[in-house]
mmCIF file of C-alpha atoms in Angstrom:
data_model
loop_
_atom_site.group_PDB
_atom_site.id
_atom_site.type_symbol
_atom_site.label_atom_id
_atom_site.label_comp_id
_atom_site.label_asym_id
_atom_site.label_seq_id
_atom_site.Cartn_x
_atom_site.Cartn_y
_atom_site.Cartn_z
ATOM 1 C CA MET A 1 9.064 9.319 -35.743
ATOM 2 C CA PRO A 2 10.202 6.930 -32.984
ATOM 3 C CA ASN A 3 7.836 6.593 -30.060
ATOM 4 C CA ALA A 4 8.650 6.094 -26.376
ATOM 5 C CA VAL A 5 8.264 2.309 -26.567
ATOM 6 C CA ASP A 6 10.701 2.018 -29.492
ATOM 7 C CA GLN A 7 13.111 4.318 -27.678
ATOM 8 C CA LEU A 8 12.769 2.267 -24.486
ATOM 9 C CA PHE A 9 13.777 -0.915 -26.308
ATOM 10 C CA ALA A 10 16.670 0.880 -28.027
ATOM 11 C CA VAL A 11 17.982 2.105 -24.649
ATOM 12 C CA ARG A 12 17.617 -1.369 -23.130
ATOM 13 C CA ASP A 13 19.549 -2.886 -26.046
ATOM 14 C CA ALA A 14 22.297 -0.291 -25.637
ATOM 15 C CA ILE A 15 22.521 -1.054 -21.908
ATOM 16 C CA HIS A 16 22.848 -4.811 -22.530
ATOM 17 C CA LYS A 17 25.471 -4.247 -25.211
ATOM 18 C CA THR A 18 27.492 -1.937 -22.950
ATOM 19 C CA GLU A 19 27.211 -4.353 -20.005
ATOM 20 C CA ALA A 20 28.721 -7.070 -22.218
ATOM 21 C CA GLU A 21 31.503 -4.761 -23.460
ATOM 22 C CA ALA A 22 32.339 -3.833 -19.863
ATOM 23 C CA GLY A 23 32.485 -7.512 -18.885
ATOM 24 C CA ARG A 24 29.476 -7.163 -16.624
ATOM 25 C CA PRO A 25 26.585 -9.633 -16.447
ATOM 26 C CA LYS A 26 23.350 -8.876 -18.279
ATOM 27 C CA GLY A 27 20.987 -7.170 -15.870
ATOM 28 C CA ALA A 28 23.774 -5.636 -13.748
ATOM 29 C CA VAL A 29 22.412 -2.166 -14.550
ATOM 30 C CA THR A 30 18.896 -0.982 -13.677
ATOM 31 C CA LEU A 31 17.220 1.406 -16.087
ATOM 32 C CA VAL A 32 15.418 4.238 -14.270
ATOM 33 C CA ALA A 33 13.042 5.801 -16.803
ATOM 34 C CA VAL A 34 12.842 9.499 -15.888
ATOM 35 C CA SER A 35 9.214 10.486 -16.304
ATOM 36 C CA LYS A 36 9.326 13.975 -14.749
ATOM 37 C CA THR A 37 7.052 16.483 -16.571
ATOM 38 C CA PHE A 38 5.371 13.653 -18.518
ATOM 39 C CA GLY A 39 1.773 12.724 -17.784
ATOM 40 C CA GLU A 40 0.004 9.415 -17.409
ATOM 41 C CA GLU A 41 -0.738 9.135 -21.150
ATOM 42 C CA ALA A 42 3.011 9.232 -21.965
ATOM 43 C CA ILE A 43 3.989 6.868 -19.139
ATOM 44 C CA ARG A 44 1.325 4.206 -19.679
ATOM 45 C CA PRO A 45 2.716 2.693 -22.950
ATOM 46 C CA VAL A 46 6.144 2.412 -21.299
ATOM 47 C CA LEU A 47 4.561 0.634 -18.320
ATOM 48 C CA GLU A 48 2.683 -1.676 -20.685
ATOM 49 C CA SER A 49 6.031 -2.565 -22.299
ATOM 50 C CA GLY A 50 7.293 -3.919 -18.990
ATOM 51 C CA GLN A 51 9.248 -0.970 -17.584
ATOM 52 C CA ARG A 52 8.696 -0.754 -13.829
ATOM 53 C CA VAL A 53 11.407 1.567 -12.464
ATOM 54 C CA PHE A 54 10.759 5.308 -12.829
ATOM 55 C CA GLY A 55 12.385 8.511 -11.615
ATOM 56 C CA GLU A 56 10.691 11.752 -10.614
ATOM 57 C CA ASN A 57 12.155 15.122 -9.626
ATOM 58 C CA ARG A 58 9.371 16.599 -7.518
ATOM 59 C CA VAL A 59 7.356 15.082 -4.705
ATOM 60 C CA GLN A 60 4.165 16.982 -5.584
ATOM 61 C CA GLU A 61 4.251 16.094 -9.273
ATOM 62 C CA ALA A 62 4.810 12.424 -8.440
ATOM 63 C CA GLN A 63 1.941 12.454 -5.934
ATOM 64 C CA ALA A 64 -0.415 13.689 -8.638
ATOM 65 C CA LYS A 65 0.190 10.817 -11.071
ATOM 66 C CA TRP A 66 1.714 7.725 -9.452
ATOM 67 C CA PRO A 67 -0.762 6.526 -6.783
ATOM 68 C CA ALA A 68 -3.390 5.738 -9.469
ATOM 69 C CA LEU A 69 -0.851 4.011 -11.745
ATOM 70 C CA ARG A 70 0.397 2.033 -8.751
ATOM 71 C CA GLY A 71 -3.092 0.726 -8.235
ATOM 72 C CA GLU A 72 -2.832 -0.927 -11.655
ATOM 73 C CA TYR A 73 0.877 -1.817 -11.504
ATOM 74 C CA PRO A 74 1.712 -2.613 -7.866
ATOM 75 C CA ASP A 75 5.300 -3.639 -8.682
ATOM 76 C CA ILE A 76 6.351 -0.118 -9.736
ATOM 77 C CA GLU A 77 9.585 1.109 -8.114
ATOM 78 C CA LEU A 78 9.640 4.884 -7.821
ATOM 79 C CA HIS A 79 12.889 6.859 -7.362
ATOM 80 C CA LEU A 80 13.121 10.455 -6.147
ATOM 81 C CA ILE A 81 16.000 11.939 -8.132
ATOM 82 C CA GLY A 82 15.398 15.656 -7.480
ATOM 83 C CA PRO A 83 16.318 17.741 -4.424
ATOM 84 C CA LEU A 84 14.281 17.018 -1.307
ATOM 85 C CA GLN A 85 13.132 19.707 1.133
ATOM 86 C CA SER A 86 12.824 18.566 4.739
ATOM 87 C CA ASN A 87 9.165 19.676 4.865
ATOM 88 C CA LYS A 88 8.423 17.132 2.097
ATOM 89 C CA ALA A 89 10.084 14.212 3.921
ATOM 90 C CA GLU A 90 6.744 12.809 5.107
ATOM 91 C CA GLN A 91 5.304 12.620 1.580
ATOM 92 C CA ALA A 92 8.590 11.361 0.112
ATOM 93 C CA VAL A 93 8.816 8.445 2.544
ATOM 94 C CA ALA A 94 5.167 7.538 1.885
ATOM 95 C CA LEU A 95 5.499 7.626 -1.911
ATOM 96 C CA PHE A 96 9.012 6.691 -3.013
ATOM 97 C CA ASP A 97 10.798 3.337 -2.856
ATOM 98 C CA VAL A 98 14.247 4.862 -3.401
ATOM 99 C CA ILE A 99 15.367 8.381 -2.394
ATOM 100 C CA GLU A 100 18.580 9.254 -4.247
ATOM 101 C CA THR A 101 19.137 12.795 -2.986
ATOM 102 C CA VAL A 102 20.141 12.640 0.683
ATOM 103 C CA ASP A 103 22.732 15.426 0.882
ATOM 104 C CA ARG A 104 22.652 17.142 4.263
ATOM 105 C CA GLU A 105 22.156 16.525 7.960
ATOM 106 C CA LYS A 106 18.679 18.110 8.095
ATOM 107 C CA ILE A 107 17.359 15.737 5.404
ATOM 108 C CA ALA A 108 18.978 12.695 7.031
ATOM 109 C CA ASP A 109 17.327 13.606 10.344
ATOM 110 C CA ALA A 110 13.906 14.262 8.778
ATOM 111 C CA LEU A 111 13.982 10.978 6.827
ATOM 112 C CA ALA A 112 15.082 8.957 9.866
ATOM 113 C CA LYS A 113 12.149 10.303 11.909
ATOM 114 C CA GLU A 114 9.587 9.793 9.137
ATOM 115 C CA MET A 115 10.743 6.258 8.331
ATOM 116 C CA GLN A 116 10.333 5.218 11.960
ATOM 117 C CA LYS A 117 6.976 6.975 12.217
ATOM 118 C CA GLN A 118 5.579 5.378 9.046
ATOM 119 C CA ASN A 119 7.421 2.070 9.456
ATOM 120 C CA ARG A 120 8.341 2.420 5.777
ATOM 121 C CA PHE A 121 11.976 2.242 4.755
ATOM 122 C CA PRO A 122 12.828 3.449 1.249
ATOM 123 C CA LYS A 123 16.343 2.685 0.009
ATOM 124 C CA LEU A 124 18.609 5.712 0.392
ATOM 125 C CA TYR A 125 21.427 7.145 -1.724
ATOM 126 C CA VAL A 126 23.678 10.087 -0.873
ATOM 127 C CA GLN A 127 23.964 12.668 -3.646
ATOM 128 C CA VAL A 128 27.538 13.847 -4.186
ATOM 129 C CA ASN A 129 28.227 17.177 -5.900
ATOM 130 C CA THR A 130 31.260 15.846 -7.780
ATOM 131 C CA GLY A 131 31.861 19.168 -9.549
ATOM 132 C CA SER A 132 31.550 21.206 -6.315
ATOM 133 C CA GLU A 133 29.072 23.450 -8.146
ATOM 134 C CA PRO A 134 27.610 26.059 -5.766
ATOM 135 C CA GLN A 135 24.192 26.072 -7.471
ATOM 136 C CA LYS A 136 23.807 22.281 -7.393
ATOM 137 C CA ALA A 137 22.545 20.009 -4.629
ATOM 138 C CA GLY A 138 24.789 17.313 -3.189
ATOM 139 C CA ILE A 139 27.417 16.903 -0.501
ATOM 140 C CA ASP A 140 30.981 17.999 -1.218
ATOM 141 C CA PRO A 141 33.119 15.043 -2.364
ATOM 142 C CA LYS A 142 35.627 15.620 0.456
ATOM 143 C CA GLU A 143 32.854 15.297 3.049
ATOM 144 C CA ALA A 144 30.960 12.417 1.455
ATOM 145 C CA VAL A 145 32.566 9.446 3.242
ATOM 146 C CA ALA A 146 32.171 11.094 6.668
ATOM 147 C CA PHE A 147 28.567 12.049 5.840
ATOM 148 C CA VAL A 148 27.678 8.454 4.890
ATOM 149 C CA LYS A 149 29.170 7.348 8.216
ATOM 150 C CA ARG A 150 27.132 9.951 10.138
ATOM 151 C CA CYS A 151 23.943 8.922 8.317
ATOM 152 C CA ARG A 152 24.524 5.358 9.460
ATOM 153 C CA GLU A 153 25.764 5.966 12.993
ATOM 154 C CA ALA A 154 23.983 9.144 14.119
ATOM 155 C CA HIS A 155 20.695 8.683 12.242
ATOM 156 C CA GLY A 156 20.513 4.886 11.891
ATOM 157 C CA LEU A 157 20.029 5.141 8.129
ATOM 158 C CA ARG A 158 21.028 2.388 5.759
ATOM 159 C CA ILE A 159 22.792 4.119 2.866
ATOM 160 C CA GLU A 160 22.843 1.792 -0.136
ATOM 161 C CA GLY A 161 24.439 3.950 -2.777
ATOM 162 C CA LEU A 162 25.716 7.237 -4.149
ATOM 163 C CA MET A 163 24.344 9.445 -6.922
ATOM 164 C CA CYS A 164 25.865 12.259 -8.960
ATOM 165 C CA ILE A 165 25.020 14.683 -11.765
ATOM 166 C CA PRO A 166 28.298 15.793 -13.410
ATOM 167 C CA PRO A 167 28.642 19.415 -14.605
ATOM 168 C CA ALA A 168 26.947 19.815 -17.988
ATOM 169 C CA ASP A 169 30.016 21.316 -19.673
ATOM 170 C CA GLU A 170 32.630 18.803 -18.467
ATOM 171 C CA ASN A 171 33.672 15.310 -19.481
ATOM 172 C CA PRO A 172 31.584 13.125 -17.141
ATOM 173 C CA GLY A 173 34.172 10.315 -17.003
ATOM 174 C CA PRO A 174 36.307 11.752 -14.172
ATOM 175 C CA HIS A 175 33.150 12.459 -12.165
ATOM 176 C CA PHE A 176 31.958 8.867 -12.540
ATOM 177 C CA ALA A 177 35.424 7.633 -11.538
ATOM 178 C CA LEU A 178 35.368 9.893 -8.463
ATOM 179 C CA LEU A 179 31.928 8.642 -7.388
ATOM 180 C CA GLU A 180 33.043 5.026 -7.756
ATOM 181 C CA LYS A 181 36.126 5.735 -5.614
ATOM 182 C CA ILE A 182 34.062 7.446 -2.883
ATOM 183 C CA ALA A 183 31.608 4.512 -2.919
ATOM 184 C CA ARG A 184 34.449 2.070 -2.258
ATOM 185 C CA GLN A 185 35.778 4.225 0.582
ATOM 186 C CA ALA A 186 32.293 4.593 2.087
ATOM 187 C CA GLY A 187 31.433 0.902 1.704
ATOM 188 C CA VAL A 188 28.361 1.306 -0.497
ATOM 189 C CA ASP A 189 27.476 -0.951 -3.430
ATOM 190 C CA LYS A 190 25.142 1.047 -5.636
ATOM 191 C CA LEU A 191 26.041 3.827 -8.058
ATOM 192 C CA SER A 192 23.334 5.922 -9.704
ATOM 193 C CA MET A 193 25.118 7.783 -12.492
ATOM 194 C CA GLY A 194 24.657 8.419 -16.170
ATOM 195 C CA MET A 195 21.786 10.108 -18.003
ATOM 196 C CA SER A 196 20.528 10.164 -21.607
ATOM 197 C CA GLY A 197 23.756 11.563 -23.059
ATOM 198 C CA ASP A 198 26.305 9.532 -21.125
ATOM 199 C CA TYR A 199 24.709 6.419 -19.610
ATOM 200 C CA GLU A 200 26.845 4.047 -21.690
ATOM 201 C CA LEU A 201 30.009 5.723 -20.404
ATOM 202 C CA ALA A 202 28.685 5.493 -16.831
ATOM 203 C CA ILE A 203 28.146 1.733 -17.192
ATOM 204 C CA GLY A 204 31.841 1.371 -18.032
ATOM 205 C CA PHE A 205 32.650 3.148 -14.747
ATOM 206 C CA GLY A 206 30.478 0.792 -12.692
ATOM 207 C CA ALA A 207 27.001 2.393 -12.654
ATOM 208 C CA THR A 208 24.402 0.050 -11.159
ATOM 209 C CA SER A 209 21.542 2.288 -12.320
ATOM 210 C CA VAL A 210 21.212 4.898 -15.052
ATOM 211 C CA ARG A 211 18.604 7.670 -15.170
ATOM 212 C CA VAL A 212 17.330 8.054 -18.724
ATOM 213 C CA GLY A 213 14.551 10.494 -19.628
ATOM 214 C CA SER A 214 14.766 12.306 -22.968
ATOM 215 C CA ALA A 215 16.285 9.302 -24.798
ATOM 216 C CA ILE A 216 13.013 7.451 -23.977
ATOM 217 C CA PHE A 217 10.272 10.078 -23.717
ATOM 218 C CA GLY A 218 11.717 12.755 -26.009
ATOM 219 C CA SER A 219 12.552 16.330 -25.107
ATOM 220 C CA ARG A 220 10.442 18.104 -22.537
#
């Protein structure tokens, strides 16, 4: 049975192959290994194999396992890829290097205040709800460009990229194309899109990072 390290190398190979097929330079795409729900014993072999960029869904879960691992591997880059509540902004700014789920005014305001207070400035992405799904986090696509502008001008936030999670039952291609178009209109360079089942497709649409969990760690 393949283990997480074998799977990690298989995913990396697939990324490099797809970068080449898309005419993009090797290393254009960052692999975010999604370690949510997995403990230190599952993460450690992946860290020992050189992976340094990880994604977590919940602030509290990440707080329980990453500070100790960071002590051993100070070059870890931790991404928050799950919804953020404004009352967790303080912990999120202290712990994460990239917050991918800025999606409303209240969060933008809370992050701006905490970043100034802590003098710590994680990279920020706006999450776009490309399928306009009522149950899903993310700003409406029609409001995304204006929201990025407000984040920059009203809150003084530097928005580096956009993130999306396409509807599970739809072809993700049009959603990736939409995110890329919004990014151009908003003047942002980074695109976090693509997960275990569709990351190769996302690379063809210009993803700069892909969030891969089950294809590395197995099913939860």
